[in-house]
Coordinates of C-alpha atoms in Angstrom, one line a residue:
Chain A
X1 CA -14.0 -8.2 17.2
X2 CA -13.5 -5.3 14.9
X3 CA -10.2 -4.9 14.0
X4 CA -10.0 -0.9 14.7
X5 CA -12.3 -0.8 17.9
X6 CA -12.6 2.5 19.4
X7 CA -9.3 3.8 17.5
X8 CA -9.0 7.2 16.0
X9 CA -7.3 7.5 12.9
X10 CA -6.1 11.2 11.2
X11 CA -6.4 10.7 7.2
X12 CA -3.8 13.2 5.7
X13 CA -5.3 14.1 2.1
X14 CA -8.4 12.4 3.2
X15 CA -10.0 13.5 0.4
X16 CA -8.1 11.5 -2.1
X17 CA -10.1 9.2 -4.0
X18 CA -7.8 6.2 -2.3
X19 CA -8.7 7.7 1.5
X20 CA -12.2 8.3 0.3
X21 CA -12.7 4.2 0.3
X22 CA -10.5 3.1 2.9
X23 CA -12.7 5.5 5.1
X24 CA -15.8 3.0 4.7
X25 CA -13.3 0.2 5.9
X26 CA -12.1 2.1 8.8
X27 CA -15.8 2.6 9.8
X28 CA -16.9 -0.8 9.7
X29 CA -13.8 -1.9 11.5
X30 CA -15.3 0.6 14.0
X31 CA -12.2 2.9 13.9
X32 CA -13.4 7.3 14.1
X33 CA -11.6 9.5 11.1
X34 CA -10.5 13.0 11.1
X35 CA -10.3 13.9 7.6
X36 CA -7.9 16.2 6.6
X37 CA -7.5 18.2 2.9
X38 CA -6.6 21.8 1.3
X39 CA -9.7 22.2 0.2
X40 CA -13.8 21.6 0.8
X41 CA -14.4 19.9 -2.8
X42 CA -12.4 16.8 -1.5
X43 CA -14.8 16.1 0.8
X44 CA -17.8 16.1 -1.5
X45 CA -16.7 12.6 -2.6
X46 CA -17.3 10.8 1.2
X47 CA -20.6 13.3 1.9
X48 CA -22.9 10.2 2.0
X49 CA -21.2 8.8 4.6
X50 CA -20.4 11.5 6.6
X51 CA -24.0 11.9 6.9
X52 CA -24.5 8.3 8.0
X53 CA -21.8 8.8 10.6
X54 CA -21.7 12.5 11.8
X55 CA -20.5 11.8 15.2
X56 CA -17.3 9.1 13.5
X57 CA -16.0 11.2 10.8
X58 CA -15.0 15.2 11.0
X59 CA -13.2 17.0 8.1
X60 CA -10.3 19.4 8.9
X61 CA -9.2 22.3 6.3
X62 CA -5.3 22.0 6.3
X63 CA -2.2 21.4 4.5
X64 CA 0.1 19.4 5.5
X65 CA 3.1 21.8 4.2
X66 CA 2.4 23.9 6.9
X67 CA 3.5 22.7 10.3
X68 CA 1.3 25.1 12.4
X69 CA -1.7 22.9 10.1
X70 CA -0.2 20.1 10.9
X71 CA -0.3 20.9 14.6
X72 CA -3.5 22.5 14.8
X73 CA -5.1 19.5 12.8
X74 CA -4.0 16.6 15.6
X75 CA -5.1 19.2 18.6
X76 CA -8.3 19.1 16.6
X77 CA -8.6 15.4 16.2
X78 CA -7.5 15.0 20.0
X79 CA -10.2 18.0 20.9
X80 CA -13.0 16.4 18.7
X81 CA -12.3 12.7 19.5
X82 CA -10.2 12.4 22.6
X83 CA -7.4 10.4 20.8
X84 CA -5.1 9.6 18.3
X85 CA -3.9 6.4 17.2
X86 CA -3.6 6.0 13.5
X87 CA -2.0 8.8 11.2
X88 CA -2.4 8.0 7.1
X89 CA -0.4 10.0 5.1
X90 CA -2.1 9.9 1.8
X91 CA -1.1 13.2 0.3
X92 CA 0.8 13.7 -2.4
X93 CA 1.9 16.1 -5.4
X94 CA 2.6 14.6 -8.4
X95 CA 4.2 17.1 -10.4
X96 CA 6.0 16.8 -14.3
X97 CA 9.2 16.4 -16.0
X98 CA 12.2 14.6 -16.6
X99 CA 15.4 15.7 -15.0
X100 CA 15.9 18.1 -18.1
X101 CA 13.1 19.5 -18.2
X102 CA 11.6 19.7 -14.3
X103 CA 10.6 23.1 -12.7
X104 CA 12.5 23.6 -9.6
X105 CA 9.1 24.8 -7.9
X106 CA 7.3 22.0 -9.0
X107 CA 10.0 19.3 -7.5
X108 CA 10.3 21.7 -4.1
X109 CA 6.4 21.4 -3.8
X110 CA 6.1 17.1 -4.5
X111 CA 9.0 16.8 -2.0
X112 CA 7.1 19.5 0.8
X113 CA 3.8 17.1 0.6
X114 CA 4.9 13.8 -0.8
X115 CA 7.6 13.5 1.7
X116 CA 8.6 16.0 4.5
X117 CA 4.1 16.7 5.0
X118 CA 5.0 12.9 7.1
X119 CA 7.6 14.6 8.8
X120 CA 5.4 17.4 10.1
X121 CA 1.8 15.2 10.9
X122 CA 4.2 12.6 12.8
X123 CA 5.8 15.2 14.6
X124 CA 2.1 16.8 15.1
X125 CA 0.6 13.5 16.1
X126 CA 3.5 12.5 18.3
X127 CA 2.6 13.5 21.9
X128 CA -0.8 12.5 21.6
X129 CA 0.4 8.9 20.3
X130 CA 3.1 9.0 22.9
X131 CA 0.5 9.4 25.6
X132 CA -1.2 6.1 24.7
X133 CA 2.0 4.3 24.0
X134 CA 0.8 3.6 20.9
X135 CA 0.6 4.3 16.9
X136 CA 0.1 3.4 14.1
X137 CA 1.8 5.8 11.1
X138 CA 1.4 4.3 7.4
X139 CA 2.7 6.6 4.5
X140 CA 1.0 6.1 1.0
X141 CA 4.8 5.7 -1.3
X142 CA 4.3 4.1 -4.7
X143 CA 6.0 1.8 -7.1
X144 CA 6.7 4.6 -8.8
X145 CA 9.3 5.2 -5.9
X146 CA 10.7 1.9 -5.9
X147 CA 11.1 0.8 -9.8
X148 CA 12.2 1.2 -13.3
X149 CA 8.7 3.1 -13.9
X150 CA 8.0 5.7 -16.4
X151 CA 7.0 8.5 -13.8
X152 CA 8.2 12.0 -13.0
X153 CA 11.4 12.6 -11.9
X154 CA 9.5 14.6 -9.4
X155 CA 7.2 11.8 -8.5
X156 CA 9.4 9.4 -8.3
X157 CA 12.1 10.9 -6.1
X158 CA 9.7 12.3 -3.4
X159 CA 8.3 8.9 -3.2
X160 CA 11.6 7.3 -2.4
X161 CA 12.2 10.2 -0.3
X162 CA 8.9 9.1 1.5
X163 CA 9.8 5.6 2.3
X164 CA 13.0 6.4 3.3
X165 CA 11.5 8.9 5.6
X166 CA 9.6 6.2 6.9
X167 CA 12.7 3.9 7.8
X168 CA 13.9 6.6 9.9
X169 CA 10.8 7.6 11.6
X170 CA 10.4 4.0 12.1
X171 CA 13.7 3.7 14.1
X172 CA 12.7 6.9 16.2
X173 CA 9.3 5.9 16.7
X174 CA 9.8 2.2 18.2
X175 CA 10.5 2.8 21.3
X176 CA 7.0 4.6 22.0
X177 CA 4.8 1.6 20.7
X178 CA 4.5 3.1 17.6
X179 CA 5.2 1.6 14.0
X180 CA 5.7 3.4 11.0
X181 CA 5.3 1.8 7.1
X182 CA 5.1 2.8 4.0
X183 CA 2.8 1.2 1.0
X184 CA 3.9 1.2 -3.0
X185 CA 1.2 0.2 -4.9
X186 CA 1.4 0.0 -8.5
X187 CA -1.7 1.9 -10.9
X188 CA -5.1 2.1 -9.2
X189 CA -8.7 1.6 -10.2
X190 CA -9.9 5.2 -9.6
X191 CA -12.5 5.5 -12.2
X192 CA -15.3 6.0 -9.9
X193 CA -14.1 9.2 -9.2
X194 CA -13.9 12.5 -10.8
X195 CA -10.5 13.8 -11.4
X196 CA -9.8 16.9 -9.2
X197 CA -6.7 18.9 -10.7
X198 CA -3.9 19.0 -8.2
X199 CA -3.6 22.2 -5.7
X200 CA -0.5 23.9 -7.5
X201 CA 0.1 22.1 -10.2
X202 CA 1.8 24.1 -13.0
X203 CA 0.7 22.2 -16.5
X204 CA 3.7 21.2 -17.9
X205 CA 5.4 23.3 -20.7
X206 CA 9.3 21.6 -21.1
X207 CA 11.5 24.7 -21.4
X208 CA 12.9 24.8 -25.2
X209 CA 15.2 22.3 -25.9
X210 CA 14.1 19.4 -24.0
X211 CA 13.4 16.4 -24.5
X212 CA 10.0 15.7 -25.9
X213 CA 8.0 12.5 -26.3
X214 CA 7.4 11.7 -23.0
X215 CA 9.3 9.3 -20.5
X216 CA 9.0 6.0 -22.4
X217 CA 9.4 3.1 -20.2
X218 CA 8.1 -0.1 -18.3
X219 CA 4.4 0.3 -17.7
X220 CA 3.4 -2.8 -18.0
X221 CA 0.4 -4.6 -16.0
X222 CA 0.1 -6.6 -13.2
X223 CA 1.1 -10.3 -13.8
X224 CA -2.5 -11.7 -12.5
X225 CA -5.3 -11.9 -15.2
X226 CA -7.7 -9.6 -16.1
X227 CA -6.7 -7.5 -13.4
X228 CA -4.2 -4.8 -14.5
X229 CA -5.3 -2.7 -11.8
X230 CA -5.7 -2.5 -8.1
X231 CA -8.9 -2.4 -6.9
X232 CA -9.1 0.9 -3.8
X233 CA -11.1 -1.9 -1.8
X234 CA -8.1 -4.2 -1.9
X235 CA -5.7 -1.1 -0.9
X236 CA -7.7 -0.8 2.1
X237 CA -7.8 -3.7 3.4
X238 CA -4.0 -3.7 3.3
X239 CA -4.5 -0.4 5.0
X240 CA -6.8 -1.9 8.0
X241 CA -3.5 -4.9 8.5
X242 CA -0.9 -2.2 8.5
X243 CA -3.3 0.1 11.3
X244 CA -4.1 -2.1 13.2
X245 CA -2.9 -3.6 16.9
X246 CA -2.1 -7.0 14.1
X247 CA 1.0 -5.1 12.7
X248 CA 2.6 -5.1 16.1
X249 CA 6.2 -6.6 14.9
X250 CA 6.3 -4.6 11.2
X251 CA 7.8 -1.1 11.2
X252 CA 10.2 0.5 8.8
X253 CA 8.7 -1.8 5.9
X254 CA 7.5 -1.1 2.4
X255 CA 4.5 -2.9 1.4
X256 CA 4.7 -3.6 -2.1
X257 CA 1.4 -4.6 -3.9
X258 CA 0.8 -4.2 -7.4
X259 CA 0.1 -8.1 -8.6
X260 CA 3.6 -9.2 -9.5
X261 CA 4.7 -6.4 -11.7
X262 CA 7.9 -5.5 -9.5
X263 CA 9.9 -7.5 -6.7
X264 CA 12.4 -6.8 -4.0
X265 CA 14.8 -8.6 -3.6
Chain B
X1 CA 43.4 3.8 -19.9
X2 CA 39.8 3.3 -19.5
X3 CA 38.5 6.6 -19.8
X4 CA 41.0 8.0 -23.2
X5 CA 38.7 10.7 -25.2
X6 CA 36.4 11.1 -22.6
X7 CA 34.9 14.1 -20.8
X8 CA 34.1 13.9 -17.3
X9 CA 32.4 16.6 -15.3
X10 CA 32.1 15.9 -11.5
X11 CA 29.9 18.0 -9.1
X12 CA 31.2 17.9 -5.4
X13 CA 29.8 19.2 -2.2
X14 CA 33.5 19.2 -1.3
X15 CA 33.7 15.8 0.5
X16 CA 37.3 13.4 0.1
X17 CA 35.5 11.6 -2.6
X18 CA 34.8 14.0 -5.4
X19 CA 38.2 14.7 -5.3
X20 CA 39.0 11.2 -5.0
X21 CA 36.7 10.3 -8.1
X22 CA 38.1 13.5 -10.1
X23 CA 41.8 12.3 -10.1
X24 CA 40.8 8.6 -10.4
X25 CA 38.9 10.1 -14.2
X26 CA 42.3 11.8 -14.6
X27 CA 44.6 9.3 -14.4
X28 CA 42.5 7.0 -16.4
X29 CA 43.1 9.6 -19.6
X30 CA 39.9 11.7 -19.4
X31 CA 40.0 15.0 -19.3
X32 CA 37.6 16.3 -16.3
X33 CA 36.1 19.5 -14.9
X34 CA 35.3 19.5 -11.4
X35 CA 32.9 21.9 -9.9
X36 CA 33.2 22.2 -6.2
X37 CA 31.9 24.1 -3.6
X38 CA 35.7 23.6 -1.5
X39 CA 38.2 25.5 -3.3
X40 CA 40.8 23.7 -1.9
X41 CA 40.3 21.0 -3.7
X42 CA 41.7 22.4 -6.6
X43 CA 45.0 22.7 -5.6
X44 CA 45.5 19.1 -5.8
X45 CA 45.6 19.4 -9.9
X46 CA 47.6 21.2 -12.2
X47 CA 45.1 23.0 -14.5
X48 CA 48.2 24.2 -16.6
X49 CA 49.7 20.5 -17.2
X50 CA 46.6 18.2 -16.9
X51 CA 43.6 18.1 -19.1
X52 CA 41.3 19.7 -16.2
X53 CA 39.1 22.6 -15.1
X54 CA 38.4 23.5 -11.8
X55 CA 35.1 25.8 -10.9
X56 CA 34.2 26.5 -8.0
X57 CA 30.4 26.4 -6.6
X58 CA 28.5 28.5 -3.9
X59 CA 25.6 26.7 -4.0
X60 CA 24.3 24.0 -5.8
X61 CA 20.4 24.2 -5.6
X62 CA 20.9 28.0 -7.5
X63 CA 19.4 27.3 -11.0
X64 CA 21.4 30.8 -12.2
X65 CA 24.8 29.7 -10.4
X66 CA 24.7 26.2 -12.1
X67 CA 23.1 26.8 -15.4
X68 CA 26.3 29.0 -16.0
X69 CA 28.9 26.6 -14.2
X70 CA 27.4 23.7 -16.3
X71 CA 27.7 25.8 -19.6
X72 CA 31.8 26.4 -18.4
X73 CA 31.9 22.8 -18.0
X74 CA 30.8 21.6 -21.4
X75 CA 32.8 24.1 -23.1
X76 CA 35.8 23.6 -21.4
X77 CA 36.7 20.3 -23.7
X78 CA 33.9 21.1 -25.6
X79 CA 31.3 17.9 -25.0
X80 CA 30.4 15.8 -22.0
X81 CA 30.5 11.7 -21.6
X82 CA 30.6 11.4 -17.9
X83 CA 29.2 12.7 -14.9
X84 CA 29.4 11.9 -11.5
X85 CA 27.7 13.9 -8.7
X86 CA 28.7 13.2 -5.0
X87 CA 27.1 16.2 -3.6
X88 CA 25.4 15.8 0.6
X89 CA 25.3 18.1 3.8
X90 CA 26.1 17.2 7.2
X91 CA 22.4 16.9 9.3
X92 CA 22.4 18.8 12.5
X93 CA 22.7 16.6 15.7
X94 CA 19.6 16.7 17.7
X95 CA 15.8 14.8 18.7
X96 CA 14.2 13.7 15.6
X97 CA 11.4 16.7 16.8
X98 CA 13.7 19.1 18.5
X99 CA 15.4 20.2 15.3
X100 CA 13.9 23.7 13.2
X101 CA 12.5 23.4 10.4
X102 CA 15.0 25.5 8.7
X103 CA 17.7 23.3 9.6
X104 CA 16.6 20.1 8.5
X105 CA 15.3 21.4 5.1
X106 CA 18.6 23.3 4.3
X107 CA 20.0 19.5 4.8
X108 CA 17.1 18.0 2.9
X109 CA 17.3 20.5 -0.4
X110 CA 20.8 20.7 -0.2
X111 CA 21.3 17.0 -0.7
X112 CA 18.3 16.3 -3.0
X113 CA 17.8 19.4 -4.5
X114 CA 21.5 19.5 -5.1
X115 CA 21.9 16.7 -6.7
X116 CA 18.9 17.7 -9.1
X117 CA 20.4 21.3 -10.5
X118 CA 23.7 20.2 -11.8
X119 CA 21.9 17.0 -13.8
X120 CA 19.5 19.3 -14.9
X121 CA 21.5 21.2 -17.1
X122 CA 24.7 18.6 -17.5
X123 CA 22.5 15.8 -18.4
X124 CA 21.5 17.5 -22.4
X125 CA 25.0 17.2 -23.3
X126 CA 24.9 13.2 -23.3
X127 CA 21.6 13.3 -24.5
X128 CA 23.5 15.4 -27.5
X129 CA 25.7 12.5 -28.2
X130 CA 23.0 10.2 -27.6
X131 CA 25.3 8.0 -25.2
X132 CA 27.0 9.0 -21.8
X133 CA 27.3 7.5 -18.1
X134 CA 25.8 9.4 -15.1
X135 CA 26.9 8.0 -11.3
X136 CA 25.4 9.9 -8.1
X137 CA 27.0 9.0 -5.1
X138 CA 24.8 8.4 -2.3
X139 CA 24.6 7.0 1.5
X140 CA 24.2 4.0 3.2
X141 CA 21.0 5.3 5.1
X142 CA 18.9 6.3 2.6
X143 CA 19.0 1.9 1.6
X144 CA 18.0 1.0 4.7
X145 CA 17.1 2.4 8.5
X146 CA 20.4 3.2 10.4
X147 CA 19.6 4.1 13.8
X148 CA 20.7 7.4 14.4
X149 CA 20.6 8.7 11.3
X150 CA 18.7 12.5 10.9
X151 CA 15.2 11.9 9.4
X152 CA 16.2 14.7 6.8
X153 CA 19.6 13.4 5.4
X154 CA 17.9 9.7 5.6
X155 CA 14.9 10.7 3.5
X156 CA 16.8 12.9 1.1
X157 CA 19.4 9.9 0.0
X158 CA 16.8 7.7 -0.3
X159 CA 15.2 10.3 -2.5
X160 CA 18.5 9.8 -5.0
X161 CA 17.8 6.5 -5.4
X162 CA 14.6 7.5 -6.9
X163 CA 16.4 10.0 -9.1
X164 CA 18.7 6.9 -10.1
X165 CA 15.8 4.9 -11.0
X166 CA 13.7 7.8 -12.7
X167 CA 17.2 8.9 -14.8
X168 CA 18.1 5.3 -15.9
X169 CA 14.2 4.7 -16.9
X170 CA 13.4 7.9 -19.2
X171 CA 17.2 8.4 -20.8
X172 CA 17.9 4.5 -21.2
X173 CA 16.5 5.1 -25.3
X174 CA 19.6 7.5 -25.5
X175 CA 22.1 4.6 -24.6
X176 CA 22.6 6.8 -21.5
X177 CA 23.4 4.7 -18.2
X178 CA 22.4 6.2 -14.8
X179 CA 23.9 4.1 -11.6
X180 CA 24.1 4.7 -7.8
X181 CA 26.7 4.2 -5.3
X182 CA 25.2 3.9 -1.3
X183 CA 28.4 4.1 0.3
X184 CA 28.7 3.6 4.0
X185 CA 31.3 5.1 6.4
X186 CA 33.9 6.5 3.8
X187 CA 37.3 8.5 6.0
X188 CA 37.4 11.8 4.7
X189 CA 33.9 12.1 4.3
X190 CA 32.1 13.9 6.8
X191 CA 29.2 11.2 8.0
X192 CA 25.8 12.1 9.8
X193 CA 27.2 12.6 13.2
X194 CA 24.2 10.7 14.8
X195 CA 24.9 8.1 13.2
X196 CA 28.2 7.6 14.4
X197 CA 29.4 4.1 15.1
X198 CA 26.5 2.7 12.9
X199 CA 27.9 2.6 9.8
X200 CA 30.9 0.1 9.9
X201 CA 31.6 -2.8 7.6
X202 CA 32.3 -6.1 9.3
X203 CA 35.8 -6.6 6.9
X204 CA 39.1 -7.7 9.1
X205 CA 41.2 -4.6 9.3
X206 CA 39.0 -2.1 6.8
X207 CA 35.9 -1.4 8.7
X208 CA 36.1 1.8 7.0
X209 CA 36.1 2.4 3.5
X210 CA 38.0 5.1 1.7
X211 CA 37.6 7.6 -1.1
X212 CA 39.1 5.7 -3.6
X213 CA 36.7 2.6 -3.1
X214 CA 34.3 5.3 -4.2
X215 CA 36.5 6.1 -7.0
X216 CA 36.9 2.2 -8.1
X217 CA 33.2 1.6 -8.3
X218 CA 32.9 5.3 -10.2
X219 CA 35.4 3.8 -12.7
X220 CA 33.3 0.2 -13.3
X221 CA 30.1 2.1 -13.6
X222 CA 31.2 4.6 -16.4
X223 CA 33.6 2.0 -18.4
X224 CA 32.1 1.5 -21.6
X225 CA 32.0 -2.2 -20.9
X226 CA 29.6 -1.6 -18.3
X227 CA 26.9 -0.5 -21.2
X228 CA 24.1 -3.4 -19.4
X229 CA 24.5 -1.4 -16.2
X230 CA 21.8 1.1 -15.4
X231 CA 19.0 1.8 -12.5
X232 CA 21.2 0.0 -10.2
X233 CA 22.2 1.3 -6.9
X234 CA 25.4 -0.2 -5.9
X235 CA 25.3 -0.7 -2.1
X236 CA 29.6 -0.3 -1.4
X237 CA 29.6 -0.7 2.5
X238 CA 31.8 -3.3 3.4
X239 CA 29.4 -6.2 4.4
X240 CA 27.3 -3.4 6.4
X241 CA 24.3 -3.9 4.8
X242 CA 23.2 -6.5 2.3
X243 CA 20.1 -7.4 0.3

């Protein structure tokens, strides 16, 4: 049996080039998928299949800053497809800096999407998921969140922001049958797809004084060979476990996978 | 004397530990400025006998307010070696769903957001001497899920550990050390009300911890001999919680 029979899932920044694969997995596990983005050229990249599957996949114009879009967004799945059970949360906002040399308005908008846009889908999603007695809610973190990487301050603080978020929504959640996890993956192969500049993003100009040179730290690779990346195929199968009736017993959990390179203790 | 010819600055959202952690600095010879945004804290030094400078703080996410207040502070004794921030916000009680919007971001900016500002413009002065020790105090429920505890305090002390992490990664090359300290139930420290009875160590006789635990684990993180330290989040509970 297909692992997402009949189940309807709401992709937050469905457009992404990670959400933009894992919706061919979610369609041959027979799942339906309202995509949801800020803007039309995201969906460009899953047209194909949107045309092979007009009555499984809709898109949804909406940000999930907002939570009126939010709102409107999971009426519109719950309209469109008459349920909700799976809510990805694959936006985010990358933004620049260290903590010298951060704009405040860049680190207000990574922590608005990367972190409290959960907040408002899950609160969005929630009576339709409480209905059912049943969800599934997995939040797209990083190990950028979780380790001694050389990211933005911005990036890396609204990620652990966003797993932590997830631990307490997780605890809130449980008693209505519904789990909530978060994913950290290390660097991903996204070379199939065209880079599309990030909605907001300020190019970064350090005020004067600051430190210059970049963040130099770890990058390293994965520890398995020839494979310094992950592949989007292998983050959705990940995705399909953690969205599935399967992950019954996991909630509040961070999935690391990034081939080694950093482990919990 | 652990801390003789050192500078400490401390940023405080008014709490009994950044007191705690400002006369600890004292008493171990450094000279220390504390900004807080409770006045009264003040009145516990002597400004006139003791190497220290007390300013007080409105609000800690105001880039103006702070830029200035941080400038005070590194003039005062005229460089910077230490800082610690212990700088949170009481959630507002309520369902997870129930609560406005306004609410629970004032909580979440005030706690992330506030720790981010004061760094921001503190944090050049070590990079100046190219060495220095930066501590940010943290909760017990941004480390792990603690039933009760608001979705928008839990999120934005997890989000410190991330600052930790991020601080101790990029700065390292300038032999500056960034820790954490996850403390759990601490008395004089105002705790996420929901999370009430959820927080307590499992010790005989101490299942509460006190300011000045803070303040010991403040002074082991920003000894010079604890120059291998950094990215580390010490998790200072009392047997609470432990990974």
């Amino acid at each position: 049996m297909k692992k997402l029979e009949n189940r309807v899932a709401v992709f937050i920044g469905g457009g992404s080039a990670v959400a933009s694969v894992a919706l061919k997995y979610f369609i041959a596990e027979g799942a339906s998928v309202l995509q949801v983005d800020v803007a039309e050229p995201y969906f460009e990249r899953t047209r194909d299949i949107r045309e092979e599957f007009p009555n499984r996949i809709h898109t949804f114009l909406g940000a999930c800053t907002s939570q009126e879009d939010m709102d409107q967004a999971m009426a519109a799945c719950e309209e469109q497809f008459g349920r909700i059970d799976i809510v990805c949360n694959f936006a985010g906002f990358h933004g620049a800096g260290d903590v010298t040399s951060v704009l405040k308005s860049q680190w207000d908008l990574a922590m608005d999407v990367t972190c409290l846009g959960i907040y408002r889908s899950t609160k969005a999603a929630f009576p339709y998921l409480k209905k059912n007695h049943y969800g599934r809610i997995m939040n797209f973190a990083s190990i950028g969140g979780r380790a001694n990487r050389g990211v933005s301050i911005t990036y890396a603080a609204s990620k652990a922001a966003a797993i932590g978020l997830t631990r307490s929504l997780a605890l809130e959640l449980a008693p209505y049958g519904i789990t909530v996890n978060s994913m950290a993956p290390a660097s991903l192969d996204t070379s199939a797809f065209e880079r599309i500049p990030e909605h907001g993003s300020i190019p970064h100009e350090p005020p004067k004084g600051a430190l210059t040179g970049g963040p130099g730290a770890t990058r390293g690779g994965s520890f398995i060979p020839d494979r310094p990346l992950a592949t989007l195929d292998e983050i959705a199968h990940a995705l399909i476990f953690l969205c599935s009736e399967d992950s019954a017993f996991l909630t509040g959990d961070c999935l690391d996978i990034n081939g080694g390179q950093f482990m919990q203790p | 004397m652990r801390l003789e010819h050192k500078v400490a600055a401390v940023a405080s959202s008014g709490g009994s530990i950044g007191k705690a952690c400002a006369q600890a600095l004292l008493k171990e010879g450094a000279k220390v400025i504390l900004l807080s945004k409770n006045p009264s804290d003040f009145s516990e030094f002597q400004e006139k006998e003791q190497p220290f400078l007390g300013l007080p703080v409105k609000d800690f996410t105001d880039e103006e307010e702070i830029k200035e207040k941080a400038a005070e502070a590194v003039e005062a004794f005229g460089s910077l070696d230490v800082i610690v921030n212990s700088i949170t916000a009481v959630p507002e009680e309520g369902v997870w769903n129930e609560i406005p919007e306004e609410s629970w971001r004032e909580t979440f900016t005030q706690i992330l957001t506030g720790n981010l500002i004061p760094l921001k413009y503190l944090v050049p002065s070590l990079v100046e001497k190219e060495s220095g020790r930066i501590v940010i105090v943290s909760a017990l429920p941004g480390r792990t899920g603690v039933p009760g505890s608001q979705f928008a305090y839990t999120a934005a002390h997890a989000g410190l550990g991330g600052m930790v992490r991020n601080i101790a990664t990029v700065f390292g090359k300038h032999s500056i050390t960034c820790n954490g300290i996850a403390a759990g139930q601490i008395e004089g420290q105002a705790i996420d009300p929901g999370a009430e009875g959820s927080l307590a160590g499992i010790l005989k006789e101490k299942t509460i911890g006190t300011a000045q635990d803070v303040a010991n684990a403040v002074l082991y993180l920003t000894d010079e001999h604890a120059a291998w330290n950094t990215g580390e989040t010490l998790d200072l509970n009392g047997g609470r919680y432990m990974v």
